Amino acid sequence: METQERKKEIIKTAFKLIYEQGTAVFTIKNISKSIGISEPAIYRHFDSKHDILCAIIDEVCSLWEKNWDFVMQTYESELERLIQFYIYRAKEFDSFPWYSIIMFPEIIFAGSAELMGKVLQMMENNKNRHLSLIHSLQERGVLTSDVTAVHIFTMLTGGFRLLVSRWSLQRSLGSTAILQAETRDFITSTVRLLSA
């Protein structure tokens, strides 16, 4: 297997272990068992568990960038771009549930100021992209200016985070709930409420 493919497999396995069993089982030993390779084989790609966690953050940053680029290129309407970003993320979580762990970084990255700083920077970048879009929608009179752009972003993102948390709990109890449908309903209803 090529180096990049193996690295992606290690990252995906780490995501899955944390998602399915929690951070306590996130060890090099458990990753190697899950993949079926030796621990030294993992160390050929990553120096430590910390490096794998950094790679997880980088992977999520890359996914968010791809999601953003996709909706920017696919939808002409700024309002539709705002709505579809959340729906597209929900669709991705439905397909790859383990990616949803990034919505709860305080659990995964606790104890590492460096990792928490990286996640915070990622969140700030995401927030700034949204604020630019929301400001534009407010300036054009599509969204109300009675609510600040920051508060609109917080409402949408906070609501989405709550939906993801509930959906994740349902899945852990055996439900086959679809996050995308709930997200579409929530985001479109909230945007309608915030329309000028």
PDB file of C-alpha atoms in Angstrom:
ATOM      1  CA  MET A   1       0.000   0.000   0.000  1.00  0.00           C
ATOM      2  CA  GLU A   2       1.283   3.478  -0.859  1.00  0.00           C
ATOM      3  CA  THR A   3       2.364   5.821   1.926  1.00  0.00           C
ATOM      4  CA  GLN A   4      -0.471   8.333   1.416  1.00  0.00           C
ATOM      5  CA  GLU A   5      -3.104   5.583   1.297  1.00  0.00           C
ATOM      6  CA  ARG A   6      -1.745   4.024   4.490  1.00  0.00           C
ATOM      7  CA  LYS A   7      -1.719   7.410   6.245  1.00  0.00           C
ATOM      8  CA  LYS A   8      -5.339   7.994   5.219  1.00  0.00           C
ATOM      9  CA  GLU A   9      -6.246   4.524   6.497  1.00  0.00           C
ATOM     10  CA  ILE A  10      -4.605   5.269   9.861  1.00  0.00           C
ATOM     11  CA  ILE A  11      -6.429   8.604  10.141  1.00  0.00           C
ATOM     12  CA  LYS A  12      -9.773   7.043   9.195  1.00  0.00           C
ATOM     13  CA  THR A  13      -9.245   4.246  11.728  1.00  0.00           C
ATOM     14  CA  ALA A  14      -8.379   6.785  14.433  1.00  0.00           C
ATOM     15  CA  PHE A  15     -11.575   8.712  13.634  1.00  0.00           C
ATOM     16  CA  LYS A  16     -13.611   5.508  13.866  1.00  0.00           C
ATOM     17  CA  LEU A  17     -12.037   4.351  17.136  1.00  0.00           C
ATOM     18  CA  ILE A  18     -12.710   7.680  18.818  1.00  0.00           C
ATOM     19  CA  TYR A  19     -16.250   7.845  17.413  1.00  0.00           C
ATOM     20  CA  GLU A  20     -17.222   4.272  18.267  1.00  0.00           C
ATOM     21  CA  GLN A  21     -15.353   3.709  21.542  1.00  0.00           C
ATOM     22  CA  GLY A  22     -14.174   7.061  22.874  1.00  0.00           C
ATOM     23  CA  THR A  23     -10.790   8.614  23.418  1.00  0.00           C
ATOM     24  CA  ALA A  24      -9.695   6.038  26.014  1.00  0.00           C
ATOM     25  CA  VAL A  25      -9.220   3.374  23.322  1.00  0.00           C
ATOM     26  CA  PHE A  26      -7.398   5.712  20.963  1.00  0.00           C
ATOM     27  CA  THR A  27      -3.934   4.140  21.133  1.00  0.00           C
ATOM     28  CA  ILE A  28      -1.342   3.173  18.566  1.00  0.00           C
ATOM     29  CA  LYS A  29      -1.826  -0.440  19.655  1.00  0.00           C
ATOM     30  CA  ASN A  30      -5.587  -0.339  19.014  1.00  0.00           C
ATOM     31  CA  ILE A  31      -5.134   1.399  15.676  1.00  0.00           C
ATOM     32  CA  SER A  32      -2.651  -1.256  14.575  1.00  0.00           C
ATOM     33  CA  LYS A  33      -5.037  -4.041  15.671  1.00  0.00           C
ATOM     34  CA  SER A  34      -7.958  -2.447  13.835  1.00  0.00           C
ATOM     35  CA  ILE A  35      -5.997  -2.110  10.612  1.00  0.00           C
ATOM     36  CA  GLY A  36      -4.148  -5.402  10.955  1.00  0.00           C
ATOM     37  CA  ILE A  37      -0.634  -3.985  10.778  1.00  0.00           C
ATOM     38  CA  SER A  38       2.180  -3.791  13.316  1.00  0.00           C
ATOM     39  CA  GLU A  39       2.710  -0.833  15.635  1.00  0.00           C
ATOM     40  CA  PRO A  40       6.104  -0.084  14.019  1.00  0.00           C
ATOM     41  CA  ALA A  41       4.274   0.177  10.676  1.00  0.00           C
ATOM     42  CA  ILE A  42       2.189   3.005  12.142  1.00  0.00           C
ATOM     43  CA  TYR A  43       5.311   4.714  13.467  1.00  0.00           C
ATOM     44  CA  ARG A  44       6.685   4.762   9.921  1.00  0.00           C
ATOM     45  CA  HIS A  45       3.895   7.225   9.111  1.00  0.00           C
ATOM     46  CA  PHE A  46       3.349   9.074  12.401  1.00  0.00           C
ATOM     47  CA  ASP A  47       5.793   9.769  15.223  1.00  0.00           C
ATOM     48  CA  SER A  48       3.135   9.691  17.933  1.00  0.00           C
ATOM     49  CA  LYS A  49      -0.524   9.653  18.836  1.00  0.00           C
ATOM     50  CA  HIS A  50      -0.278  13.446  18.982  1.00  0.00           C
ATOM     51  CA  ASP A  51       0.784  13.502  15.321  1.00  0.00           C
ATOM     52  CA  ILE A  52      -2.246  11.398  14.399  1.00  0.00           C
ATOM     53  CA  LEU A  53      -4.510  13.862  16.209  1.00  0.00           C
ATOM     54  CA  CYS A  54      -2.858  16.723  14.270  1.00  0.00           C
ATOM     55  CA  ALA A  55      -3.548  14.773  11.069  1.00  0.00           C
ATOM     56  CA  ILE A  56      -7.194  14.384  12.098  1.00  0.00           C
ATOM     57  CA  ILE A  57      -7.502  18.166  12.431  1.00  0.00           C
ATOM     58  CA  ASP A  58      -5.780  18.661   9.079  1.00  0.00           C
ATOM     59  CA  GLU A  59      -8.150  16.150   7.478  1.00  0.00           C
ATOM     60  CA  VAL A  60     -11.173  17.974   8.858  1.00  0.00           C
ATOM     61  CA  CYS A  61      -9.784  21.337   7.677  1.00  0.00           C
ATOM     62  CA  SER A  62      -9.368  19.847   4.227  1.00  0.00           C
ATOM     63  CA  LEU A  63     -12.924  18.448   4.254  1.00  0.00           C
ATOM     64  CA  TRP A  64     -14.404  21.776   5.352  1.00  0.00           C
ATOM     65  CA  GLU A  65     -12.450  23.570   2.614  1.00  0.00           C
ATOM     66  CA  LYS A  66     -13.730  21.073   0.031  1.00  0.00           C
ATOM     67  CA  ASN A  67     -17.299  21.433   1.331  1.00  0.00           C
ATOM     68  CA  TRP A  68     -17.080  25.212   1.163  1.00  0.00           C
ATOM     69  CA  ASP A  69     -15.537  25.199  -2.316  1.00  0.00           C
ATOM     70  CA  PHE A  70     -18.184  22.743  -3.521  1.00  0.00           C
ATOM     71  CA  VAL A  71     -21.135  24.857  -2.388  1.00  0.00           C
ATOM     72  CA  MET A  72     -19.504  28.059  -3.659  1.00  0.00           C
ATOM     73  CA  GLN A  73     -19.047  26.542  -7.115  1.00  0.00           C
ATOM     74  CA  THR A  74     -22.340  24.651  -7.265  1.00  0.00           C
ATOM     75  CA  TYR A  75     -24.849  27.247  -6.077  1.00  0.00           C
ATOM     76  CA  GLU A  76     -25.192  30.767  -7.478  1.00  0.00           C
ATOM     77  CA  SER A  77     -27.441  32.140  -4.751  1.00  0.00           C
ATOM     78  CA  GLU A  78     -25.581  33.243  -1.620  1.00  0.00           C
ATOM     79  CA  LEU A  79     -28.540  32.190   0.494  1.00  0.00           C
ATOM     80  CA  GLU A  80     -28.522  28.727  -1.070  1.00  0.00           C
ATOM     81  CA  ARG A  81     -24.767  28.520  -0.425  1.00  0.00           C
ATOM     82  CA  LEU A  82     -25.314  29.243   3.255  1.00  0.00           C
ATOM     83  CA  ILE A  83     -28.062  26.628   3.526  1.00  0.00           C
ATOM     84  CA  GLN A  84     -26.308  23.969   1.478  1.00  0.00           C
ATOM     85  CA  PHE A  85     -23.056  24.167   3.437  1.00  0.00           C
ATOM     86  CA  TYR A  86     -24.822  22.711   6.491  1.00  0.00           C
ATOM     87  CA  ILE A  87     -26.834  20.227   4.465  1.00  0.00           C
ATOM     88  CA  TYR A  88     -23.720  19.016   2.672  1.00  0.00           C
ATOM     89  CA  ARG A  89     -21.894  18.549   5.993  1.00  0.00           C
ATOM     90  CA  ALA A  90     -24.856  16.623   7.375  1.00  0.00           C
ATOM     91  CA  LYS A  91     -24.838  14.414   4.283  1.00  0.00           C
ATOM     92  CA  GLU A  92     -21.146  13.758   4.822  1.00  0.00           C
ATOM     93  CA  PHE A  93     -21.758  12.846   8.476  1.00  0.00           C
ATOM     94  CA  ASP A  94     -24.564  10.486   7.421  1.00  0.00           C
ATOM     95  CA  SER A  95     -22.104   8.750   5.076  1.00  0.00           C
ATOM     96  CA  PHE A  96     -19.082   8.897   7.377  1.00  0.00           C
ATOM     97  CA  PRO A  97     -20.403   9.275  10.953  1.00  0.00           C
ATOM     98  CA  TRP A  98     -16.941   9.258  12.504  1.00  0.00           C
ATOM     99  CA  TYR A  99     -16.187  12.679  10.956  1.00  0.00           C
ATOM    100  CA  SER A 100     -18.799  14.170  13.274  1.00  0.00           C
ATOM    101  CA  ILE A 101     -16.443  13.901  16.251  1.00  0.00           C
ATOM    102  CA  ILE A 102     -14.850  17.164  15.183  1.00  0.00           C
ATOM    103  CA  MET A 103     -18.022  18.935  16.294  1.00  0.00           C
ATOM    104  CA  PHE A 104     -16.954  18.138  19.872  1.00  0.00           C
ATOM    105  CA  PRO A 105     -13.241  19.011  19.977  1.00  0.00           C
ATOM    106  CA  GLU A 106     -13.185  19.746  23.688  1.00  0.00           C
ATOM    107  CA  ILE A 107     -13.577  16.004  24.323  1.00  0.00           C
ATOM    108  CA  ILE A 108     -10.998  14.741  21.850  1.00  0.00           C
ATOM    109  CA  PHE A 109      -8.265  17.334  22.144  1.00  0.00           C
ATOM    110  CA  ALA A 110      -8.523  18.179  25.847  1.00  0.00           C
ATOM    111  CA  GLY A 111      -5.149  18.441  27.525  1.00  0.00           C
ATOM    112  CA  SER A 112      -3.309  19.772  24.494  1.00  0.00           C
ATOM    113  CA  ALA A 113      -3.208  23.533  24.126  1.00  0.00           C
ATOM    114  CA  GLU A 114      -1.545  23.115  20.719  1.00  0.00           C
ATOM    115  CA  LEU A 115      -4.330  20.895  19.352  1.00  0.00           C
ATOM    116  CA  MET A 116      -7.083  23.021  20.866  1.00  0.00           C
ATOM    117  CA  GLY A 117      -5.428  26.064  19.279  1.00  0.00           C
ATOM    118  CA  LYS A 118      -5.428  24.355  15.869  1.00  0.00           C
ATOM    119  CA  VAL A 119      -9.112  23.483  16.213  1.00  0.00           C
ATOM    120  CA  LEU A 120      -9.935  27.011  17.354  1.00  0.00           C
ATOM    121  CA  GLN A 121      -8.136  28.428  14.307  1.00  0.00           C
ATOM    122  CA  MET A 122     -10.094  26.064  12.051  1.00  0.00           C
ATOM    123  CA  MET A 123     -13.339  27.193  13.695  1.00  0.00           C
ATOM    124  CA  GLU A 124     -12.380  30.869  13.292  1.00  0.00           C
ATOM    125  CA  ASN A 125     -11.676  30.357   9.589  1.00  0.00           C
ATOM    126  CA  ASN A 126     -15.063  28.686   9.193  1.00  0.00           C
ATOM    127  CA  LYS A 127     -16.754  31.500  11.125  1.00  0.00           C
ATOM    128  CA  ASN A 128     -15.088  34.210   9.009  1.00  0.00           C
ATOM    129  CA  ARG A 129     -16.229  32.591   5.758  1.00  0.00           C
ATOM    130  CA  HIS A 130     -19.771  32.437   7.081  1.00  0.00           C
ATOM    131  CA  LEU A 131     -19.720  36.005   8.377  1.00  0.00           C
ATOM    132  CA  SER A 132     -18.642  37.298   4.984  1.00  0.00           C
ATOM    133  CA  LEU A 133     -21.567  35.507   3.365  1.00  0.00           C
ATOM    134  CA  ILE A 134     -24.050  36.578   6.060  1.00  0.00           C
ATOM    135  CA  HIS A 135     -22.917  40.237   5.865  1.00  0.00           C
ATOM    136  CA  SER A 136     -23.429  40.161   2.102  1.00  0.00           C
ATOM    137  CA  LEU A 137     -26.929  38.712   2.544  1.00  0.00           C
ATOM    138  CA  GLN A 138     -27.746  41.413   5.108  1.00  0.00           C
ATOM    139  CA  GLU A 139     -26.416  44.215   2.892  1.00  0.00           C
ATOM    140  CA  ARG A 140     -28.625  43.003   0.040  1.00  0.00           C
ATOM    141  CA  GLY A 141     -31.656  42.838   2.337  1.00  0.00           C
ATOM    142  CA  VAL A 142     -32.035  39.053   2.103  1.00  0.00           C
ATOM    143  CA  LEU A 143     -31.378  38.462   5.813  1.00  0.00           C
ATOM    144  CA  THR A 144     -32.455  40.775   8.598  1.00  0.00           C
ATOM    145  CA  SER A 145     -29.989  43.286   9.993  1.00  0.00           C
ATOM    146  CA  ASP A 146     -31.863  43.290  13.301  1.00  0.00           C
ATOM    147  CA  VAL A 147     -29.736  40.325  14.334  1.00  0.00           C
ATOM    148  CA  THR A 148     -25.960  40.616  14.089  1.00  0.00           C
ATOM    149  CA  ALA A 149     -24.118  38.416  11.605  1.00  0.00           C
ATOM    150  CA  VAL A 150     -22.236  36.813  14.500  1.00  0.00           C
ATOM    151  CA  HIS A 151     -25.506  35.890  16.205  1.00  0.00           C
ATOM    152  CA  ILE A 152     -26.929  34.459  12.980  1.00  0.00           C
ATOM    153  CA  PHE A 153     -23.800  32.356  12.560  1.00  0.00           C
ATOM    154  CA  THR A 154     -24.035  31.229  16.196  1.00  0.00           C
ATOM    155  CA  MET A 155     -27.699  30.292  15.815  1.00  0.00           C
ATOM    156  CA  LEU A 156     -27.067  28.227  12.679  1.00  0.00           C
ATOM    157  CA  THR A 157     -23.874  26.557  13.863  1.00  0.00           C
ATOM    158  CA  GLY A 158     -25.053  26.030  17.438  1.00  0.00           C
ATOM    159  CA  GLY A 159     -28.317  24.529  16.235  1.00  0.00           C
ATOM    160  CA  PHE A 160     -26.450  22.288  13.821  1.00  0.00           C
ATOM    161  CA  ARG A 161     -24.102  21.158  16.603  1.00  0.00           C
ATOM    162  CA  LEU A 162     -27.108  20.249  18.767  1.00  0.00           C
ATOM    163  CA  LEU A 163     -28.632  18.271  15.876  1.00  0.00           C
ATOM    164  CA  VAL A 164     -25.331  16.414  15.386  1.00  0.00           C
ATOM    165  CA  SER A 165     -25.109  15.625  19.112  1.00  0.00           C
ATOM    166  CA  ARG A 166     -28.674  14.261  19.215  1.00  0.00           C
ATOM    167  CA  TRP A 167     -28.184  12.296  15.977  1.00  0.00           C
ATOM    168  CA  SER A 168     -24.937  10.807  17.297  1.00  0.00           C
ATOM    169  CA  LEU A 169     -26.634   9.686  20.515  1.00  0.00           C
ATOM    170  CA  GLN A 170     -29.504   8.177  18.515  1.00  0.00           C
ATOM    171  CA  ARG A 171     -27.034   6.268  16.337  1.00  0.00           C
ATOM    172  CA  SER A 172     -25.211   4.917  19.380  1.00  0.00           C
ATOM    173  CA  LEU A 173     -28.573   3.513  20.543  1.00  0.00           C
ATOM    174  CA  GLY A 174     -29.161   1.786  17.208  1.00  0.00           C
ATOM    175  CA  SER A 175     -31.287   4.371  15.416  1.00  0.00           C
ATOM    176  CA  THR A 176     -30.954   4.893  11.678  1.00  0.00           C
ATOM    177  CA  ALA A 177     -31.844   8.593  11.922  1.00  0.00           C
ATOM    178  CA  ILE A 178     -30.798  10.682   8.915  1.00  0.00           C
ATOM    179  CA  LEU A 179     -29.061  13.915   9.884  1.00  0.00           C
ATOM    180  CA  GLN A 180     -29.400  15.479   6.451  1.00  0.00           C
ATOM    181  CA  ALA A 181     -33.213  15.640   6.600  1.00  0.00           C
ATOM    182  CA  GLU A 182     -33.265  17.219  10.069  1.00  0.00           C
ATOM    183  CA  THR A 183     -30.546  19.665   9.071  1.00  0.00           C
ATOM    184  CA  ARG A 184     -32.395  20.756   5.933  1.00  0.00           C
ATOM    185  CA  ASP A 185     -35.550  21.383   7.967  1.00  0.00           C
ATOM    186  CA  PHE A 186     -33.731  23.287  10.728  1.00  0.00           C
ATOM    187  CA  ILE A 187     -31.506  25.436   8.512  1.00  0.00           C
ATOM    188  CA  THR A 188     -34.216  26.388   6.015  1.00  0.00           C
ATOM    189  CA  SER A 189     -36.697  27.192   8.820  1.00  0.00           C
ATOM    190  CA  THR A 190     -34.148  29.294  10.685  1.00  0.00           C
ATOM    191  CA  VAL A 191     -33.077  31.160   7.543  1.00  0.00           C
ATOM    192  CA  ARG A 192     -36.743  31.819   6.727  1.00  0.00           C
ATOM    193  CA  LEU A 193     -37.210  33.212  10.239  1.00  0.00           C
ATOM    194  CA  LEU A 194     -34.178  35.476   9.745  1.00  0.00           C
ATOM    195  CA  SER A 195     -35.231  36.710   6.306  1.00  0.00           C
ATOM    196  CA  ALA A 196     -35.707  40.449   5.941  1.00  0.00           C
TER     197      ALA A 196
END
